C-alpha atoms as one frame of an Amber mdcrd trajectory, in Angstrom:
protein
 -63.064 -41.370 -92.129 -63.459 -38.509 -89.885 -64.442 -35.435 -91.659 -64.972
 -31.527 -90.442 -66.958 -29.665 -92.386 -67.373 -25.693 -92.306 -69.771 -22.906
 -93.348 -68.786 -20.137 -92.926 -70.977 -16.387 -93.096 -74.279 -18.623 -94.489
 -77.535 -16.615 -94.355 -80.413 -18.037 -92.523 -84.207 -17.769 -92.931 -83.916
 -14.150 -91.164 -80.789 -12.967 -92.829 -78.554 -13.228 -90.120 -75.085 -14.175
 -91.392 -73.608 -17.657 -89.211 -70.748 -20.241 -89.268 -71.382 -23.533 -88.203
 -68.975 -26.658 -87.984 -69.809 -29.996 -87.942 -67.933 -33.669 -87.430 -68.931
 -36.488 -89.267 -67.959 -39.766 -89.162 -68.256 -42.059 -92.458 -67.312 -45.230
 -94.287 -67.479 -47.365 -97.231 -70.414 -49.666 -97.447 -69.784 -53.152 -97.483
 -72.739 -54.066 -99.016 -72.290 -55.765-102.114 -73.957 -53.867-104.419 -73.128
 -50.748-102.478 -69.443 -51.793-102.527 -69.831 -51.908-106.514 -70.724 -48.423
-106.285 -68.505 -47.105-104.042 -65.440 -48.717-106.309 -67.389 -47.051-109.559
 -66.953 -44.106-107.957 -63.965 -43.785-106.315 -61.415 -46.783-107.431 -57.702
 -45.168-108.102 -58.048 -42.305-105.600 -56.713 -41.496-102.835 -58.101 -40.490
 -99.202 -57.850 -37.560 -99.553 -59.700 -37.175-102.752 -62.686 -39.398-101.111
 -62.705 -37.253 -97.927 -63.038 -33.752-100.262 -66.123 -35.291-102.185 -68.192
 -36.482 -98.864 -66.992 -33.433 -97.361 -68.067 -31.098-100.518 -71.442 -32.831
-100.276 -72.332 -32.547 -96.725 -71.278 -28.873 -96.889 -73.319 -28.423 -99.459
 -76.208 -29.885 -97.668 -75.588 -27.967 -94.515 -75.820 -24.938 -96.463 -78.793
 -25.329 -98.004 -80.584 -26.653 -94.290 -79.328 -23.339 -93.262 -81.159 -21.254
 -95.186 -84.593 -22.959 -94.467 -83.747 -22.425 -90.548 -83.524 -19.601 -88.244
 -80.863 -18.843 -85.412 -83.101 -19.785 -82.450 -84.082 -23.140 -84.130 -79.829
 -23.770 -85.295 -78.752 -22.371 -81.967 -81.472 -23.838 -79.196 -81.916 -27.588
 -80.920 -78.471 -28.742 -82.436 -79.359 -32.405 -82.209 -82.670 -31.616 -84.536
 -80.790 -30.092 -86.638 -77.723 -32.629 -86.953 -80.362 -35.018 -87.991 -81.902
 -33.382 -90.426 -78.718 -32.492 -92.595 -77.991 -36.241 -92.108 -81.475 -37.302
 -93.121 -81.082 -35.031 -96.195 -77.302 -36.029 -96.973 -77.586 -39.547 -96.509
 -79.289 -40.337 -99.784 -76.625 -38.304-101.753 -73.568 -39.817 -99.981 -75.207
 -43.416-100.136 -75.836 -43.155-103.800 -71.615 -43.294-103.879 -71.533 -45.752
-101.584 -70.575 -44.310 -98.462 -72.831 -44.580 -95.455 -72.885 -41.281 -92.492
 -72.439 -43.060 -89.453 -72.700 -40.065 -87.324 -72.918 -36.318 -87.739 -73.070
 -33.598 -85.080 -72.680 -29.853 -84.729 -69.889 -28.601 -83.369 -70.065 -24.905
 -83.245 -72.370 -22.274 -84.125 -71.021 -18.723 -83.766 -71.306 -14.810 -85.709
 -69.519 -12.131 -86.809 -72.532  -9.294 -85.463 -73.066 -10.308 -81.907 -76.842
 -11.518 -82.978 -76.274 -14.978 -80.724 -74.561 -12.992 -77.608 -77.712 -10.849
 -77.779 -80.048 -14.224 -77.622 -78.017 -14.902 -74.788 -78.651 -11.695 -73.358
 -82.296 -11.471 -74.139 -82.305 -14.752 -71.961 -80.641 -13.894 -69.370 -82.603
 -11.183 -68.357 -85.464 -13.048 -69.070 -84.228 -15.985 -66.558 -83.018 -13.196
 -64.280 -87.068 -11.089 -64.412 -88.186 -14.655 -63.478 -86.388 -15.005 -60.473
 -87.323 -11.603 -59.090 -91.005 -12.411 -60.027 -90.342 -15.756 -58.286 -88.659
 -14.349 -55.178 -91.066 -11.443 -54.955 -94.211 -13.811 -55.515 -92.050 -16.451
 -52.288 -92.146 -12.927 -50.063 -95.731 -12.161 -51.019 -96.970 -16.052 -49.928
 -94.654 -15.760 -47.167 -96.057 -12.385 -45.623 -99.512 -13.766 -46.365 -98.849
 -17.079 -44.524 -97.274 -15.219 -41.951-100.008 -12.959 -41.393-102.470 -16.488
 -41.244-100.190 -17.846 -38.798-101.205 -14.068 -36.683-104.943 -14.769 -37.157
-105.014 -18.003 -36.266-102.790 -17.312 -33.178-105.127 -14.250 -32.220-107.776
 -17.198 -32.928-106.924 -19.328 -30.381-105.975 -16.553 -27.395-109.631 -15.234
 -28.046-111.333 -18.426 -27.460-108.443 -19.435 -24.710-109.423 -16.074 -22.864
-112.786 -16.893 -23.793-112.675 -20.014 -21.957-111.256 -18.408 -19.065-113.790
 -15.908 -18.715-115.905 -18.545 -18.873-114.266 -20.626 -16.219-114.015 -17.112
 -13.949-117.503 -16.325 -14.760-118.874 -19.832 -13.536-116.777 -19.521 -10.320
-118.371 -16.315  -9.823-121.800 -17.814 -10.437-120.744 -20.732  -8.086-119.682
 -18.182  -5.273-122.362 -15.724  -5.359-124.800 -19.102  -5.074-123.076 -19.693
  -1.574-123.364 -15.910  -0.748-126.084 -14.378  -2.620-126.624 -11.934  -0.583
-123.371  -9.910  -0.259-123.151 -10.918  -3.970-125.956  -9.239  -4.678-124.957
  -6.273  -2.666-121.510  -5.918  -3.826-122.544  -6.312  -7.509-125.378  -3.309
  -6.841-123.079  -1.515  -4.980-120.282  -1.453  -7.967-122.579  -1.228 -10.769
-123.977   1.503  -9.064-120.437   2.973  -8.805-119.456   2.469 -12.225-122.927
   3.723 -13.616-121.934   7.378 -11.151-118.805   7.094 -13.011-119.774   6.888
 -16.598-122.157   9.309 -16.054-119.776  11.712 -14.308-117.636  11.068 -17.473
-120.400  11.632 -19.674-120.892  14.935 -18.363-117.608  16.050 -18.610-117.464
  15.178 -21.998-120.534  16.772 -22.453-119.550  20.292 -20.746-115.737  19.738
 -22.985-117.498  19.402 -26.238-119.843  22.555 -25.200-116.970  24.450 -24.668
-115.557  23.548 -27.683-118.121  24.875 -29.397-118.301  28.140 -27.811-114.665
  28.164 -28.428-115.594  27.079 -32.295-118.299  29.423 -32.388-115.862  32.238
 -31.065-113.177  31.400 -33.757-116.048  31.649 -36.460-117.196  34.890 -35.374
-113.463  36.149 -34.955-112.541  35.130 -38.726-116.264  36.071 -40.243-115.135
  40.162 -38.745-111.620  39.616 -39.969-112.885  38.554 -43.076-115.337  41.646
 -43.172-112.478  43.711 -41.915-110.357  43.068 -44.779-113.257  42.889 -47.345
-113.504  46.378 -45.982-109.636  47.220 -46.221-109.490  46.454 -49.749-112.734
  48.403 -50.936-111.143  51.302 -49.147-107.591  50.756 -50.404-107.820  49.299
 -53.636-111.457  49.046 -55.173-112.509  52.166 -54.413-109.530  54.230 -55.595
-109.309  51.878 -58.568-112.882  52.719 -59.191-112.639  56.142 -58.886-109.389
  56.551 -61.012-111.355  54.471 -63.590-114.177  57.252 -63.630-111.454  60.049
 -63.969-110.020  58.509 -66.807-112.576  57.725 -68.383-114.013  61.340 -67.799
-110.987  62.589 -69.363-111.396  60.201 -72.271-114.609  61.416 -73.410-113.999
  65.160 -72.336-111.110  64.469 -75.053-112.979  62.628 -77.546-115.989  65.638
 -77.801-113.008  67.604 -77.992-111.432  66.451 -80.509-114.753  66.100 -82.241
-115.880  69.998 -81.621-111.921  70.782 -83.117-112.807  68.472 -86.313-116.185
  69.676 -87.044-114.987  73.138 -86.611-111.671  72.035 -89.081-114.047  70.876
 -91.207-116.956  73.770 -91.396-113.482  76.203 -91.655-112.058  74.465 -94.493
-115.558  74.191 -96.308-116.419  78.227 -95.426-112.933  78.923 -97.091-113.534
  76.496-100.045-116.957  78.052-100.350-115.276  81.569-100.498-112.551  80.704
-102.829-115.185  78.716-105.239-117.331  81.862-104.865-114.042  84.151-106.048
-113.296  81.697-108.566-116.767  82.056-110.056-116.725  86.010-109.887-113.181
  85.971-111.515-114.078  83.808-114.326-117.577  85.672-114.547-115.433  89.115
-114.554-112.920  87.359-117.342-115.894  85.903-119.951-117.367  89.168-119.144
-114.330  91.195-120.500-113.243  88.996-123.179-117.096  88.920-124.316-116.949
  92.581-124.569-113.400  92.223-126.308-114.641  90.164-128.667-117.781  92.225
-129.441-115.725  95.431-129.724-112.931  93.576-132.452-115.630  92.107-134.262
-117.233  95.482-134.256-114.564  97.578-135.065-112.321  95.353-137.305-109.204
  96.655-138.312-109.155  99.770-136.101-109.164  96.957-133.136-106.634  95.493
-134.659-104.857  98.756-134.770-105.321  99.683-130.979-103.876  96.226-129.687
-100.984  97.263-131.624-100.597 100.711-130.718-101.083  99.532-127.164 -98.011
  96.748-127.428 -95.771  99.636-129.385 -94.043 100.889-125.979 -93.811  97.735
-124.465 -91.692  96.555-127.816 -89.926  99.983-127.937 -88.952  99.449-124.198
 -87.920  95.729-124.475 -85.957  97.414-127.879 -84.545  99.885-126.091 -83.546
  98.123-122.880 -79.955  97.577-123.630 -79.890 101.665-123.689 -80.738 101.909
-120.233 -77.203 100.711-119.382 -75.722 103.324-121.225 -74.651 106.529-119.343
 -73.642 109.009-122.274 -74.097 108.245-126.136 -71.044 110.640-128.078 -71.986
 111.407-131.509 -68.547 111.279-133.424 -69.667 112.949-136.701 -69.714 116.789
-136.853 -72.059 117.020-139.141 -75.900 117.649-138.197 -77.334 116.544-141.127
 -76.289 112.914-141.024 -78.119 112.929-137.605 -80.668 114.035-138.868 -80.784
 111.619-141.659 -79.882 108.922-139.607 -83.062 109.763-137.393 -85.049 109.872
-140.410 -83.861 106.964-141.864 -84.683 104.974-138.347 -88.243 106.266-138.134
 -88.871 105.767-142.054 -87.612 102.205-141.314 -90.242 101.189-138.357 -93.197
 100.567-140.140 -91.711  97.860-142.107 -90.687  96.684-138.886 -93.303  97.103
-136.973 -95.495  94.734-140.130 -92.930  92.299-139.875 -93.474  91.799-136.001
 -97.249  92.000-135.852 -98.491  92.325-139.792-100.072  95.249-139.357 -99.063
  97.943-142.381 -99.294 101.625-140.366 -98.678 103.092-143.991-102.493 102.123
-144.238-103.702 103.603-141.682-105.503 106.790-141.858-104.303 109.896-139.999
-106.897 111.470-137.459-107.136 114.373-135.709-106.805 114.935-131.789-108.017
 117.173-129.222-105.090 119.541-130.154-106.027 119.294-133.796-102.649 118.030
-134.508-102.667 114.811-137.207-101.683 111.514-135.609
């Protein structure tokens, strides 16, 4: 029987939701005992029915080896993990008599992407290695090359080596036949050639002198500029800078004492005028005891007659606050033609003021004695 079981969205050891599908091939044992079991366990049904039991089984099992697994170990070794869900179904399946002859993995794919991302991941992994590896075959490559160079340079050196060896012994041979001239020509041209180096070395000698006259020049040229302009700015900018500093700060302090002088002088002003009107105060209030001392001496010494003269002294100022309305009037028209009820009206107002004039201070003027003025006349 050829089954095809399916998990589908089964969490693995990370977490990471998969579906895997499998095919399995099984059979019935044959084994005697086994076959016993198998017909215990199965007799009077179908197929079908058989198929859904192995199949419920192994599904089962391939869930649970799921969830001890992770994606790279499912994904990366299928075969291991075929034969591990067989390993672990096997005894389950053979216990009802049916034996897994084979089980692989068919697919393994996800809903999230996680296994295109592995594949990624890889990828760029397998495509950093190549660019190491190609930029590690240039490196060798330049360095070999550049061997190849010294070795090369290696062998013209010793090949022009041996030729100025060769020339060198011909020369030797030569000059052995003509020593002489040989000797001559060889004095004559190192001769020549000493002349010349030493007419170069005086050249270079009288260049490099005049490069340091010229250096020496340029020195002395930028040491005045620099003096120069040192100058430039002291006139231009320090010294005004300096000098408008000074004014400032002239003004500043000729302002500060200023402003000192004017609050010292605010200050002895305002205490002179305290001083003054403390000293006016004093008098005043010395003038006022004073007077209301004496007051006081001359009402306790004179008693009621006192008494008498504060109200004889407030009398016109009550008869003029009494009489103040009148002072609006222009003409007063007595109606009645008879002269004697003026005259006892008059009466009758003056015989009335001494009761008012006790109700408003409490002083009785029916008490008081009459005296005598300078005229002689009774008041």
């Amino acid at each position: 029987m050829t089954l095809q079981p399916r998990c589908e969205d089964v969490e693995t050891a990370e977490g990471v939701a998969l579906t895997v599908t499998g095919v399995a091939q099984v059979k019935i044992m044959t084994e005697k005992e086994l076959l016993a079991v198998a017909c215990e366990q199965f007799l009077g049904k179908n197929v079908q029915d058989i198929k859904n039991v192995v199949l419920q089984t192994l599904e089962g099992h391939l869930r649970s080896i799921l969830g001890t697994l992770t994606v790279e170990q499912i994904y990366q070794d299928r075969d291991q993990f075929a034969k591990l869900v067989r390993e672990v179904a096997a005894p389950d399946v053979g216990r009802m008599g049916i034996e897994i002859l084979s089980f692989t993995i068919k697919d393994v794919y996800d809903k999230v992407d996680y296994l295109s991302s592995l594949g990624k991941t890889q990828t760029a992994v397998v495509q950093r290695d190549a660019d190491i590896g190609v930029a590690e075959a240039e490196r060798d490559a330049g360095i070999r090359e550049a061997e190849c160079k010294k070795e090369m340079l290696d062998v013209k050196f010793m090949a022009d080596t041996k030729i100025a060896d060769s020339k060198r012994a011909f020369e030797l041979q030569k000059s052995a036949f003509s020593e002489e001239v040989n000797i001559k020509t060889a004095e004559a041209q190192l001769a020549y050639e000493l002349q010349g180096a030493r007419e170069q070395q005086k050249i270079r000698q009288e260049e490099i002198e005049i490069e340091v006259v010229q250096r020496k020049k340029q020195i002395a040229v930028e040491a005045q500029e620099i003096l120069r302009t040192d100058k430039e700015l002291i006139a231009t900018v320090r010294r005004p800078a300096e000098a408008e500093a000074h004014r400032i700060q002239q003004i500043a302090e000729g302002e500060k004492v200023k402003q000192v002088l004017l609050a010292q002088a605010e200050a002895e002003k305002i205490r002179k005028i305290g001083e003054a009107e403390a000293a006016v105060i004093e008098a005043m209030g010395k003038a006022e005891a004073e007077r209301m001392k004496l007051k006081a001496e001359a009402y306790q010494k004179y008693g009621d007659a006192a008494k008498m003269a504060l109200v004889l002294e407030a009398l016109p100022q009550i008869a003029a606050k009494i009489s103040a309305p009148l002072t609006k009037v222009d003409e007063i028209v007595v109606l009645s033609g008879d002269n004697s009820k003026v005259t006892s009206e008059v009466n009758r107002l003056l015989a009335e003021l001494p009761a008012s004039v006790h109700a408003l201070t409490g002083v009785d003027l029916s008490k008081i004695p009459l005296i005598k003025n300078a005229t002689g006349a009774q008041v």
